[in-house]
mmCIF file of C-alpha atoms in Angstrom:
data_model
loop_
_atom_site.group_PDB
_atom_site.id
_atom_site.type_symbol
_atom_site.label_atom_id
_atom_site.label_comp_id
_atom_site.label_asym_id
_atom_site.label_seq_id
_atom_site.Cartn_x
_atom_site.Cartn_y
_atom_site.Cartn_z
ATOM 1 C CA UNK A 118 -0.112 -0.053 0.014
ATOM 2 C CA UNK A 119 1.162 3.517 -0.729
ATOM 3 C CA UNK A 120 1.420 6.160 0.822
ATOM 4 C CA UNK A 121 2.566 5.815 4.510
ATOM 5 C CA UNK A 122 -0.150 5.821 7.243
ATOM 6 C CA UNK A 123 0.717 9.381 8.496
ATOM 7 C CA UNK A 124 -1.350 11.270 5.957
ATOM 8 C CA UNK A 125 -3.780 14.013 6.703
ATOM 9 C CA UNK A 126 -6.202 13.721 9.495
ATOM 10 C CA UNK A 127 -9.013 12.076 7.296
ATOM 11 C CA UNK A 128 -11.133 9.134 7.507
ATOM 12 C CA UNK A 129 -9.241 7.598 4.657
ATOM 13 C CA UNK A 130 -6.082 7.858 6.407
ATOM 14 C CA UNK A 131 -7.545 6.168 9.403
ATOM 15 C CA UNK A 132 -9.200 3.602 7.258
ATOM 16 C CA UNK A 133 -5.883 2.748 5.835
ATOM 17 C CA UNK A 134 -4.315 2.379 9.209
ATOM 18 C CA UNK A 135 -7.066 0.215 10.585
ATOM 19 C CA UNK A 136 -7.172 -1.950 7.552
ATOM 20 C CA UNK A 137 -3.394 -2.717 7.609
ATOM 21 C CA UNK A 138 -3.670 -3.585 11.206
ATOM 22 C CA UNK A 139 -6.588 -5.918 10.764
ATOM 23 C CA UNK A 140 -4.817 -7.562 7.712
ATOM 24 C CA UNK A 141 -1.854 -8.339 10.095
ATOM 25 C CA UNK A 142 -4.023 -9.867 12.588
ATOM 26 C CA UNK A 143 -5.556 -12.045 9.961
ATOM 27 C CA UNK A 144 -2.104 -13.334 8.970
ATOM 28 C CA UNK A 145 -2.263 -11.434 5.731
ATOM 29 C CA UNK A 146 0.464 -8.726 6.278
ATOM 30 C CA UNK A 147 0.145 -5.602 3.955
ATOM 31 C CA UNK A 148 3.540 -3.716 3.570
ATOM 32 C CA UNK A 149 3.240 0.039 3.450
ATOM 33 C CA UNK A 150 5.606 1.876 1.116
ATOM 34 C CA UNK A 151 6.878 5.281 0.616
ATOM 35 C CA UNK A 152 6.359 6.776 -2.922
ATOM 36 C CA UNK A 153 10.004 6.217 -3.771
ATOM 37 C CA UNK A 154 9.915 2.615 -2.626
ATOM 38 C CA UNK A 155 6.446 1.844 -4.539
ATOM 39 C CA UNK A 156 8.117 3.135 -7.761
ATOM 40 C CA UNK A 157 10.952 0.789 -7.257
ATOM 41 C CA UNK A 158 8.682 -2.081 -6.164
ATOM 42 C CA UNK A 159 6.237 -2.074 -9.022
ATOM 43 C CA UNK A 160 9.202 -2.186 -11.491
ATOM 44 C CA UNK A 161 10.747 -5.337 -10.113
ATOM 45 C CA UNK A 162 9.862 -8.868 -11.626
ATOM 46 C CA UNK A 163 8.460 -10.111 -8.509
ATOM 47 C CA UNK A 164 4.653 -10.492 -8.645
ATOM 48 C CA UNK A 165 3.072 -7.736 -6.698
ATOM 49 C CA UNK A 166 -0.317 -6.060 -6.123
ATOM 50 C CA UNK A 167 0.189 -2.424 -5.083
ATOM 51 C CA UNK A 168 -2.944 -0.480 -3.702
ATOM 52 C CA UNK A 169 -2.545 3.403 -4.330
ATOM 53 C CA UNK A 170 -4.597 5.605 -2.087
ATOM 54 C CA UNK A 171 -6.721 7.988 -4.158
ATOM 55 C CA UNK A 172 -4.969 10.895 -2.416
ATOM 56 C CA UNK A 173 -2.139 9.998 -4.836
ATOM 57 C CA UNK A 174 -4.536 9.601 -7.740
ATOM 58 C CA UNK A 175 -2.689 12.167 -9.964
ATOM 59 C CA UNK A 176 0.452 10.161 -9.649
ATOM 60 C CA UNK A 177 -0.999 6.739 -10.641
ATOM 61 C CA UNK A 178 0.053 7.068 -14.358
ATOM 62 C CA UNK A 179 3.628 7.424 -13.263
ATOM 63 C CA UNK A 180 3.345 3.827 -11.314
ATOM 64 C CA UNK A 181 1.773 2.391 -14.382
ATOM 65 C CA UNK A 182 4.625 3.690 -16.683
ATOM 66 C CA UNK A 183 7.154 2.006 -14.275
ATOM 67 C CA UNK A 184 5.285 -1.307 -13.769
ATOM 68 C CA UNK A 185 6.760 -4.538 -14.914
ATOM 69 C CA UNK A 186 4.558 -7.250 -16.362
ATOM 70 C CA UNK A 187 4.279 -8.807 -12.944
ATOM 71 C CA UNK A 188 3.084 -5.581 -11.391
ATOM 72 C CA UNK A 189 -0.529 -5.076 -10.651
ATOM 73 C CA UNK A 190 -1.962 -1.602 -9.585
ATOM 74 C CA UNK A 191 -5.191 -1.034 -7.593
ATOM 75 C CA UNK A 192 -6.761 2.078 -6.510
ATOM 76 C CA UNK A 193 -7.841 2.415 -2.841
ATOM 77 C CA UNK A 194 -10.701 4.803 -3.861
ATOM 78 C CA UNK A 195 -11.902 6.531 -0.664
ATOM 79 C CA UNK A 196 -13.401 9.229 -2.935
ATOM 80 C CA UNK A 197 -13.086 10.784 -6.332
ATOM 81 C CA UNK A 198 -12.545 14.615 -6.466
ATOM 82 C CA UNK A 199 -15.320 14.934 -9.095
ATOM 83 C CA UNK A 200 -17.921 13.344 -6.701
ATOM 84 C CA UNK A 201 -16.874 15.692 -3.921
ATOM 85 C CA UNK A 202 -17.204 18.700 -6.133
ATOM 86 C CA UNK A 203 -20.628 17.712 -7.572
ATOM 87 C CA UNK A 204 -22.102 16.033 -4.753
ATOM 88 C CA UNK A 205 -23.367 13.386 -7.223
ATOM 89 C CA UNK A 206 -22.273 11.209 -10.051
ATOM 90 C CA UNK A 207 -20.864 13.763 -12.538
ATOM 91 C CA UNK A 208 -20.854 13.176 -16.359
ATOM 92 C CA UNK A 209 -17.855 11.281 -17.405
ATOM 93 C CA UNK A 210 -16.937 14.177 -19.513
ATOM 94 C CA UNK A 211 -16.346 16.364 -16.615
ATOM 95 C CA UNK A 212 -13.734 14.024 -14.776
ATOM 96 C CA UNK A 213 -10.322 15.403 -14.853
ATOM 97 C CA UNK A 214 -7.523 13.637 -16.973
ATOM 98 C CA UNK A 215 -6.165 12.446 -13.697
ATOM 99 C CA UNK A 216 -9.493 10.591 -12.732
ATOM 100 C CA UNK A 217 -9.947 9.248 -16.268
ATOM 101 C CA UNK A 218 -6.432 7.814 -16.432
ATOM 102 C CA UNK A 219 -6.874 6.137 -12.936
ATOM 103 C CA UNK A 220 -10.049 4.579 -13.857
ATOM 104 C CA UNK A 221 -8.463 3.146 -16.873
ATOM 105 C CA UNK A 222 -5.191 2.166 -15.512
ATOM 106 C CA UNK A 223 -6.030 0.617 -12.216
ATOM 107 C CA UNK A 224 -6.978 -3.044 -12.447
ATOM 108 C CA UNK A 225 -8.974 -3.193 -9.428
ATOM 109 C CA UNK A 226 -10.689 -0.978 -6.915
ATOM 110 C CA UNK A 227 -11.211 -1.106 -3.243
ATOM 111 C CA UNK A 228 -14.342 1.185 -2.131
ATOM 112 C CA UNK A 229 -15.823 1.698 1.199
ATOM 113 C CA UNK A 230 -19.411 1.383 0.345
ATOM 114 C CA UNK A 231 -21.900 0.132 -2.150
ATOM 115 C CA UNK A 232 -22.765 3.583 -3.023
ATOM 116 C CA UNK A 233 -19.222 4.409 -4.185
ATOM 117 C CA UNK A 234 -19.206 0.955 -6.210
ATOM 118 C CA UNK A 235 -22.222 2.037 -7.984
ATOM 119 C CA UNK A 236 -20.726 5.555 -8.804
ATOM 120 C CA UNK A 237 -17.693 3.940 -10.377
ATOM 121 C CA UNK A 238 -19.651 1.552 -12.420
ATOM 122 C CA UNK A 239 -21.705 4.501 -13.663
ATOM 123 C CA UNK A 240 -18.616 5.987 -14.878
ATOM 124 C CA UNK A 241 -17.500 2.901 -16.807
ATOM 125 C CA UNK A 242 -15.726 0.542 -14.410
ATOM 126 C CA UNK A 243 -16.802 -3.123 -14.732
ATOM 127 C CA UNK A 244 -18.355 -4.258 -11.518
ATOM 128 C CA UNK A 245 -16.132 -7.243 -11.253
ATOM 129 C CA UNK A 246 -13.169 -4.921 -10.762
ATOM 130 C CA UNK A 247 -14.603 -3.392 -7.601
ATOM 131 C CA UNK A 248 -14.202 -4.666 -3.979
ATOM 132 C CA UNK A 249 -16.324 -3.294 -1.414
ATOM 133 C CA UNK A 250 -14.572 -3.365 1.911
ATOM 134 C CA UNK A 251 -16.869 -1.548 4.429
ATOM 135 C CA UNK A 252 -15.039 0.141 7.199
ATOM 136 C CA UNK A 253 -15.185 -1.243 10.666
ATOM 137 C CA UNK A 254 -15.661 0.751 14.048
ATOM 138 C CA UNK A 255 -13.128 1.183 16.621
ATOM 139 C CA UNK A 256 -14.521 2.140 19.959
ATOM 140 C CA UNK A 257 -11.711 2.650 22.429
ATOM 141 C CA UNK A 258 -14.271 2.665 25.280
ATOM 142 C CA UNK A 259 -17.677 1.131 25.840
ATOM 143 C CA UNK A 260 -20.633 2.990 24.494
ATOM 144 C CA UNK A 261 -23.120 4.379 27.062
ATOM 145 C CA UNK A 262 -26.706 6.056 26.956
ATOM 146 C CA UNK A 263 -26.727 9.723 26.665
ATOM 147 C CA UNK A 264 -27.054 11.727 29.768
ATOM 148 C CA UNK A 265 -30.009 14.091 30.331
ATOM 149 C CA UNK A 266 -28.691 17.865 30.397
ATOM 150 C CA UNK A 267 -30.346 21.161 30.498
ATOM 151 C CA UNK A 268 -29.498 21.865 26.778
ATOM 152 C CA UNK A 269 -29.248 19.823 23.546
ATOM 153 C CA UNK A 270 -25.652 18.769 23.219
ATOM 154 C CA UNK A 271 -24.988 18.491 19.493
ATOM 155 C CA UNK A 272 -21.696 17.333 17.960
ATOM 156 C CA UNK A 273 -20.193 17.376 14.482
ATOM 157 C CA UNK A 274 -17.073 15.229 13.860
ATOM 158 C CA UNK A 275 -15.723 16.355 10.504
ATOM 159 C CA UNK A 276 -12.715 18.379 9.408
ATOM 160 C CA UNK A 277 -13.441 22.054 8.688
ATOM 161 C CA UNK A 278 -13.534 22.105 5.001
ATOM 162 C CA UNK A 279 -15.851 23.483 2.467
ATOM 163 C CA UNK A 280 -17.280 20.033 1.542
ATOM 164 C CA UNK A 281 -18.452 19.400 5.097
ATOM 165 C CA UNK A 282 -20.895 22.321 4.982
ATOM 166 C CA UNK A 283 -20.105 23.621 8.358
ATOM 167 C CA UNK A 284 -20.345 27.436 7.425
ATOM 168 C CA UNK A 285 -23.980 27.393 5.831
ATOM 169 C CA UNK A 286 -25.017 25.235 8.922
ATOM 170 C CA UNK A 287 -23.718 27.981 11.286
ATOM 171 C CA UNK A 288 -25.268 30.823 9.350
ATOM 172 C CA UNK A 289 -28.735 28.676 9.427
ATOM 173 C CA UNK A 290 -28.460 28.396 13.147
ATOM 174 C CA UNK A 291 -27.627 32.041 13.581
ATOM 175 C CA UNK A 292 -30.740 32.992 11.668
ATOM 176 C CA UNK A 293 -33.155 30.625 13.733
ATOM 177 C CA UNK A 294 -31.786 30.468 17.120
ATOM 178 C CA UNK A 295 -33.657 32.536 19.876
ATOM 179 C CA UNK A 296 -32.274 33.685 23.173
ATOM 180 C CA UNK A 297 -34.125 31.150 25.133
ATOM 181 C CA UNK A 298 -33.105 28.176 23.012
ATOM 182 C CA UNK A 299 -30.998 25.581 24.747
ATOM 183 C CA UNK A 300 -28.399 24.274 22.414
ATOM 184 C CA UNK A 301 -24.664 23.692 22.497
ATOM 185 C CA UNK A 302 -22.738 22.551 19.378
ATOM 186 C CA UNK A 303 -19.319 21.208 19.519
ATOM 187 C CA UNK A 304 -17.334 20.777 16.145
ATOM 188 C CA UNK A 305 -14.369 18.382 16.235
ATOM 189 C CA UNK A 306 -12.266 18.355 13.257
ATOM 190 C CA UNK A 307 -8.889 19.835 11.546
ATOM 191 C CA UNK A 308 -9.019 23.533 11.170
ATOM 192 C CA UNK A 309 -5.740 23.625 9.056
ATOM 193 C CA UNK A 310 -6.850 21.797 5.884
ATOM 194 C CA UNK A 311 -8.651 24.746 4.474
ATOM 195 C CA UNK A 312 -7.372 27.567 6.616
ATOM 196 C CA UNK A 313 -9.385 30.437 4.966
ATOM 197 C CA UNK A 314 -12.567 28.314 5.330
ATOM 198 C CA UNK A 315 -11.916 27.516 8.819
ATOM 199 C CA UNK A 316 -11.337 31.307 9.632
ATOM 200 C CA UNK A 317 -14.709 32.113 8.002
ATOM 201 C CA UNK A 318 -16.362 29.532 10.228
ATOM 202 C CA UNK A 319 -14.550 31.059 13.449
ATOM 203 C CA UNK A 320 -15.633 34.481 12.293
ATOM 204 C CA UNK A 321 -19.258 33.476 11.864
ATOM 205 C CA UNK A 322 -19.246 32.143 15.407
ATOM 206 C CA UNK A 323 -17.707 35.292 16.811
ATOM 207 C CA UNK A 324 -20.002 37.657 14.726
ATOM 208 C CA UNK A 325 -23.313 36.175 15.941
ATOM 209 C CA UNK A 326 -24.335 36.600 19.472
ATOM 210 C CA UNK A 327 -26.334 33.356 19.308
ATOM 211 C CA UNK A 328 -23.554 31.343 18.337
ATOM 212 C CA UNK A 329 -20.602 32.583 20.314
ATOM 213 C CA UNK A 330 -21.922 31.246 23.531
ATOM 214 C CA UNK A 331 -23.201 27.981 22.016
ATOM 215 C CA UNK A 332 -20.575 26.791 19.419
ATOM 216 C CA UNK A 333 -16.967 25.434 19.996
ATOM 217 C CA UNK A 334 -14.617 24.670 17.438
ATOM 218 C CA UNK A 335 -12.141 22.258 19.144
ATOM 219 C CA UNK A 336 -9.876 21.554 16.102
ATOM 220 C CA UNK A 337 -8.304 18.007 15.399
ATOM 221 C CA UNK A 338 -8.529 15.639 18.571
ATOM 222 C CA UNK A 339 -7.112 11.962 18.823
ATOM 223 C CA UNK A 340 -9.572 9.263 17.830
ATOM 224 C CA UNK A 341 -10.506 8.237 21.293
ATOM 225 C CA UNK A 342 -11.388 11.872 22.198
ATOM 226 C CA UNK A 343 -13.575 12.065 19.013
ATOM 227 C CA UNK A 344 -15.517 8.870 20.454
ATOM 228 C CA UNK A 345 -15.731 10.562 23.839
ATOM 229 C CA UNK A 346 -17.226 13.725 22.083
ATOM 230 C CA UNK A 347 -19.915 11.603 20.440
ATOM 231 C CA UNK A 348 -20.723 9.785 23.780
ATOM 232 C CA UNK A 349 -20.991 13.180 25.485
ATOM 233 C CA UNK A 350 -23.458 14.288 22.846
ATOM 234 C CA UNK A 351 -27.324 13.851 22.574
ATOM 235 C CA UNK A 352 -27.273 13.995 18.736
ATOM 236 C CA UNK A 353 -24.694 14.113 15.835
ATOM 237 C CA UNK A 354 -25.149 16.555 13.000
ATOM 238 C CA UNK A 355 -23.565 16.249 9.583
ATOM 239 C CA UNK A 356 -23.936 18.945 6.822
ATOM 240 C CA UNK A 357 -21.363 17.263 4.380
ATOM 241 C CA UNK A 358 -22.246 17.632 0.689
ATOM 242 C CA UNK A 359 -21.309 14.145 0.104
ATOM 243 C CA UNK A 360 -19.832 11.115 2.019
ATOM 244 C CA UNK A 361 -18.351 8.221 0.195
ATOM 245 C CA UNK A 362 -18.805 6.251 3.269
ATOM 246 C CA UNK A 363 -19.194 8.370 6.465
ATOM 247 C CA UNK A 364 -16.917 6.945 9.192
ATOM 248 C CA UNK A 365 -18.020 9.374 11.792
ATOM 249 C CA UNK A 366 -21.621 8.614 10.975
ATOM 250 C CA UNK A 367 -20.929 4.884 11.591
ATOM 251 C CA UNK A 368 -19.306 5.672 14.806
ATOM 252 C CA UNK A 369 -22.318 7.594 15.932
ATOM 253 C CA UNK A 370 -24.421 4.749 15.060
ATOM 254 C CA UNK A 371 -22.197 2.504 17.098
ATOM 255 C CA UNK A 372 -22.283 4.915 20.121
ATOM 256 C CA UNK A 373 -26.026 4.724 19.855
ATOM 257 C CA UNK A 374 -26.768 8.493 18.910
ATOM 258 C CA UNK A 375 -29.258 9.794 16.707
ATOM 259 C CA UNK A 376 -28.029 11.468 13.474
ATOM 260 C CA UNK A 377 -29.436 14.589 11.800
ATOM 261 C CA UNK A 378 -27.850 14.779 8.411
ATOM 262 C CA UNK A 379 -27.938 16.503 5.053
ATOM 263 C CA UNK A 380 -28.474 13.812 2.389
ATOM 264 C CA UNK A 381 -25.580 13.159 -0.146
ATOM 265 C CA UNK A 382 -23.514 10.093 -1.280
ATOM 266 C CA UNK A 383 -23.769 7.297 1.205
ATOM 267 C CA UNK A 384 -25.342 9.255 4.035
ATOM 268 C CA UNK A 385 -28.594 7.471 3.857
ATOM 269 C CA UNK A 386 -27.052 4.258 4.693
ATOM 270 C CA UNK A 387 -26.482 5.415 8.270
ATOM 271 C CA UNK A 388 -29.606 7.408 8.812
ATOM 272 C CA UNK A 389 -33.210 6.221 9.328
ATOM 273 C CA UNK A 390 -36.072 7.366 11.281
ATOM 274 C CA UNK A 391 -36.389 3.822 12.800
ATOM 275 C CA UNK A 392 -32.852 4.437 14.387
ATOM 276 C CA UNK A 393 -33.785 7.930 15.437
ATOM 277 C CA UNK A 394 -32.214 9.662 12.425
ATOM 278 C CA UNK A 395 -33.482 12.272 10.203
ATOM 279 C CA UNK A 396 -32.394 13.246 6.587
ATOM 280 C CA UNK A 397 -32.733 16.635 5.215
ATOM 281 C CA UNK A 398 -32.053 18.518 1.820
ATOM 282 C CA UNK A 399 -29.495 20.988 2.614
ATOM 283 C CA UNK A 400 -27.525 22.954 5.483
ATOM 284 C CA UNK A 401 -30.412 25.372 6.080
ATOM 285 C CA UNK A 402 -32.884 22.532 6.585
ATOM 286 C CA UNK A 403 -30.307 20.919 8.817
ATOM 287 C CA UNK A 404 -30.267 23.912 11.099
ATOM 288 C CA UNK A 405 -34.009 24.074 11.183
ATOM 289 C CA UNK A 406 -34.225 20.370 12.174
ATOM 290 C CA UNK A 407 -31.566 20.840 15.021
ATOM 291 C CA UNK A 408 -33.233 24.029 16.436
ATOM 292 C CA UNK A 409 -36.694 22.185 16.362
ATOM 293 C CA UNK A 410 -35.105 19.253 18.109
ATOM 294 C CA UNK A 411 -33.685 21.448 20.859
ATOM 295 C CA UNK A 412 -37.191 22.804 21.368
ATOM 296 C CA UNK A 413 -38.844 19.376 21.703
ATOM 297 C CA UNK A 414 -37.079 17.280 24.611
ATOM 298 C CA UNK A 415 -39.752 14.708 24.403
ATOM 299 C CA UNK A 416 -38.960 14.168 20.607
ATOM 300 C CA UNK A 417 -35.186 13.893 21.588
ATOM 301 C CA UNK A 418 -35.888 11.440 24.196
ATOM 302 C CA UNK A 419 -37.695 9.130 21.816
ATOM 303 C CA UNK A 420 -34.986 9.328 19.214
ATOM 304 C CA UNK A 421 -32.300 8.697 21.614
ATOM 305 C CA UNK A 422 -34.150 5.558 22.694
ATOM 306 C CA UNK A 423 -34.363 4.310 18.997
ATOM 307 C CA UNK A 424 -30.740 5.042 18.320
ATOM 308 C CA UNK A 425 -29.619 3.227 21.431
ATOM 309 C CA UNK A 426 -31.830 0.369 20.504
ATOM 310 C CA UNK A 427 -30.273 0.213 17.052
ATOM 311 C CA UNK A 428 -26.658 0.899 17.677
ATOM 312 C CA UNK A 429 -24.464 -1.256 15.127
ATOM 313 C CA UNK A 430 -20.712 -2.019 15.372
ATOM 314 C CA UNK A 431 -18.883 -3.619 12.506
ATOM 315 C CA UNK A 432 -15.422 -5.253 13.076
ATOM 316 C CA UNK A 433 -12.361 -4.248 11.101
ATOM 317 C CA UNK A 434 -11.618 -7.953 10.729
ATOM 318 C CA UNK A 435 -14.549 -8.079 8.610
ATOM 319 C CA UNK A 436 -13.342 -5.400 6.478
ATOM 320 C CA UNK A 437 -9.926 -7.157 6.084
ATOM 321 C CA UNK A 438 -11.798 -10.402 5.124
ATOM 322 C CA UNK A 439 -13.867 -8.674 2.522
ATOM 323 C CA UNK A 440 -10.466 -7.311 0.841
ATOM 324 C CA UNK A 441 -8.710 -10.667 1.144
ATOM 325 C CA UNK A 442 -11.528 -12.562 -0.529
ATOM 326 C CA UNK A 443 -12.242 -9.898 -3.151
ATOM 327 C CA UNK A 444 -8.610 -9.458 -3.993
ATOM 328 C CA UNK A 445 -7.661 -13.042 -4.558
ATOM 329 C CA UNK A 446 -8.389 -12.645 -8.300
ATOM 330 C CA UNK A 447 -5.977 -9.821 -8.611
ATOM 331 C CA UNK A 448 -3.273 -10.739 -6.095
ATOM 332 C CA UNK A 449 -0.313 -12.711 -7.336
ATOM 333 C CA UNK A 450 0.077 -16.204 -6.019
ATOM 334 C CA UNK A 451 2.317 -16.527 -2.676
ATOM 335 C CA UNK A 452 5.612 -17.941 -3.064
ATOM 336 C CA UNK A 453 6.077 -21.354 -1.383
ATOM 337 C CA UNK A 454 7.177 -21.355 2.180
#
């Protein structure tokens, strides 16, 4: 696998780290390579299957040029830039040259959801080339029911980037909140990936009296602290334009917390009224739903009951087994021991 596991603080980086660990636990070790070493390895005559993270999608043609006949390149497709930009499947003609090259040159694809598999197939990738390896959930502490508090405790676990929709959500909350509304919102996610956007979010909080006493932007936290933030919350919010899987949403399900979310991509996989969830069309509607829930504690209590009753945890071992099973067709045979 390339690149190393110390990439940006994204769900994709954590997916790679957890998957590599689970593969090792299964007795299917996965070597993690630097880019320079990957260029050397793919050129060697030894049969090799090299998974390239989609963060490095633009450089995949370079590997393909170097590959020996024994080398197979797969794409670990956490997302496609065009999907993030459009929020839905773009016409194939709007794909960048790098995206078109990657879809053509990769022999196989690992994706985190059936949604993303369907999107790739709609862009011309044959279904048999796609392996769905749905992420597991890693809970460093036991889940617990939400505590009753005097205010609705909401949390967003997402990097503060434009695609996550946090600024329009904050503006929507500022328009709707009344002085007597009891709502506290905690935003946990990296502020350094898109600094100008993060500054705009901070400024929006500081500019509106209704937000400055209610909203905290905590920045990036360790994974265990993110789980604690979910467990301390009454409800999780997601204003993301598109999620190819939604690892934080899966963690909210595992913690037994209801989810209010903007629809897009794979989000609906995690959100259902039967589990206490609610899907809305956009960030403005999400702000309205959040404020309405803050004003209806009896509705919140029922949603919490449903979410707790339907909490769901998937093992990373299951993820690794899906990859091993699906990759058998593409992986070179092991040398005899």
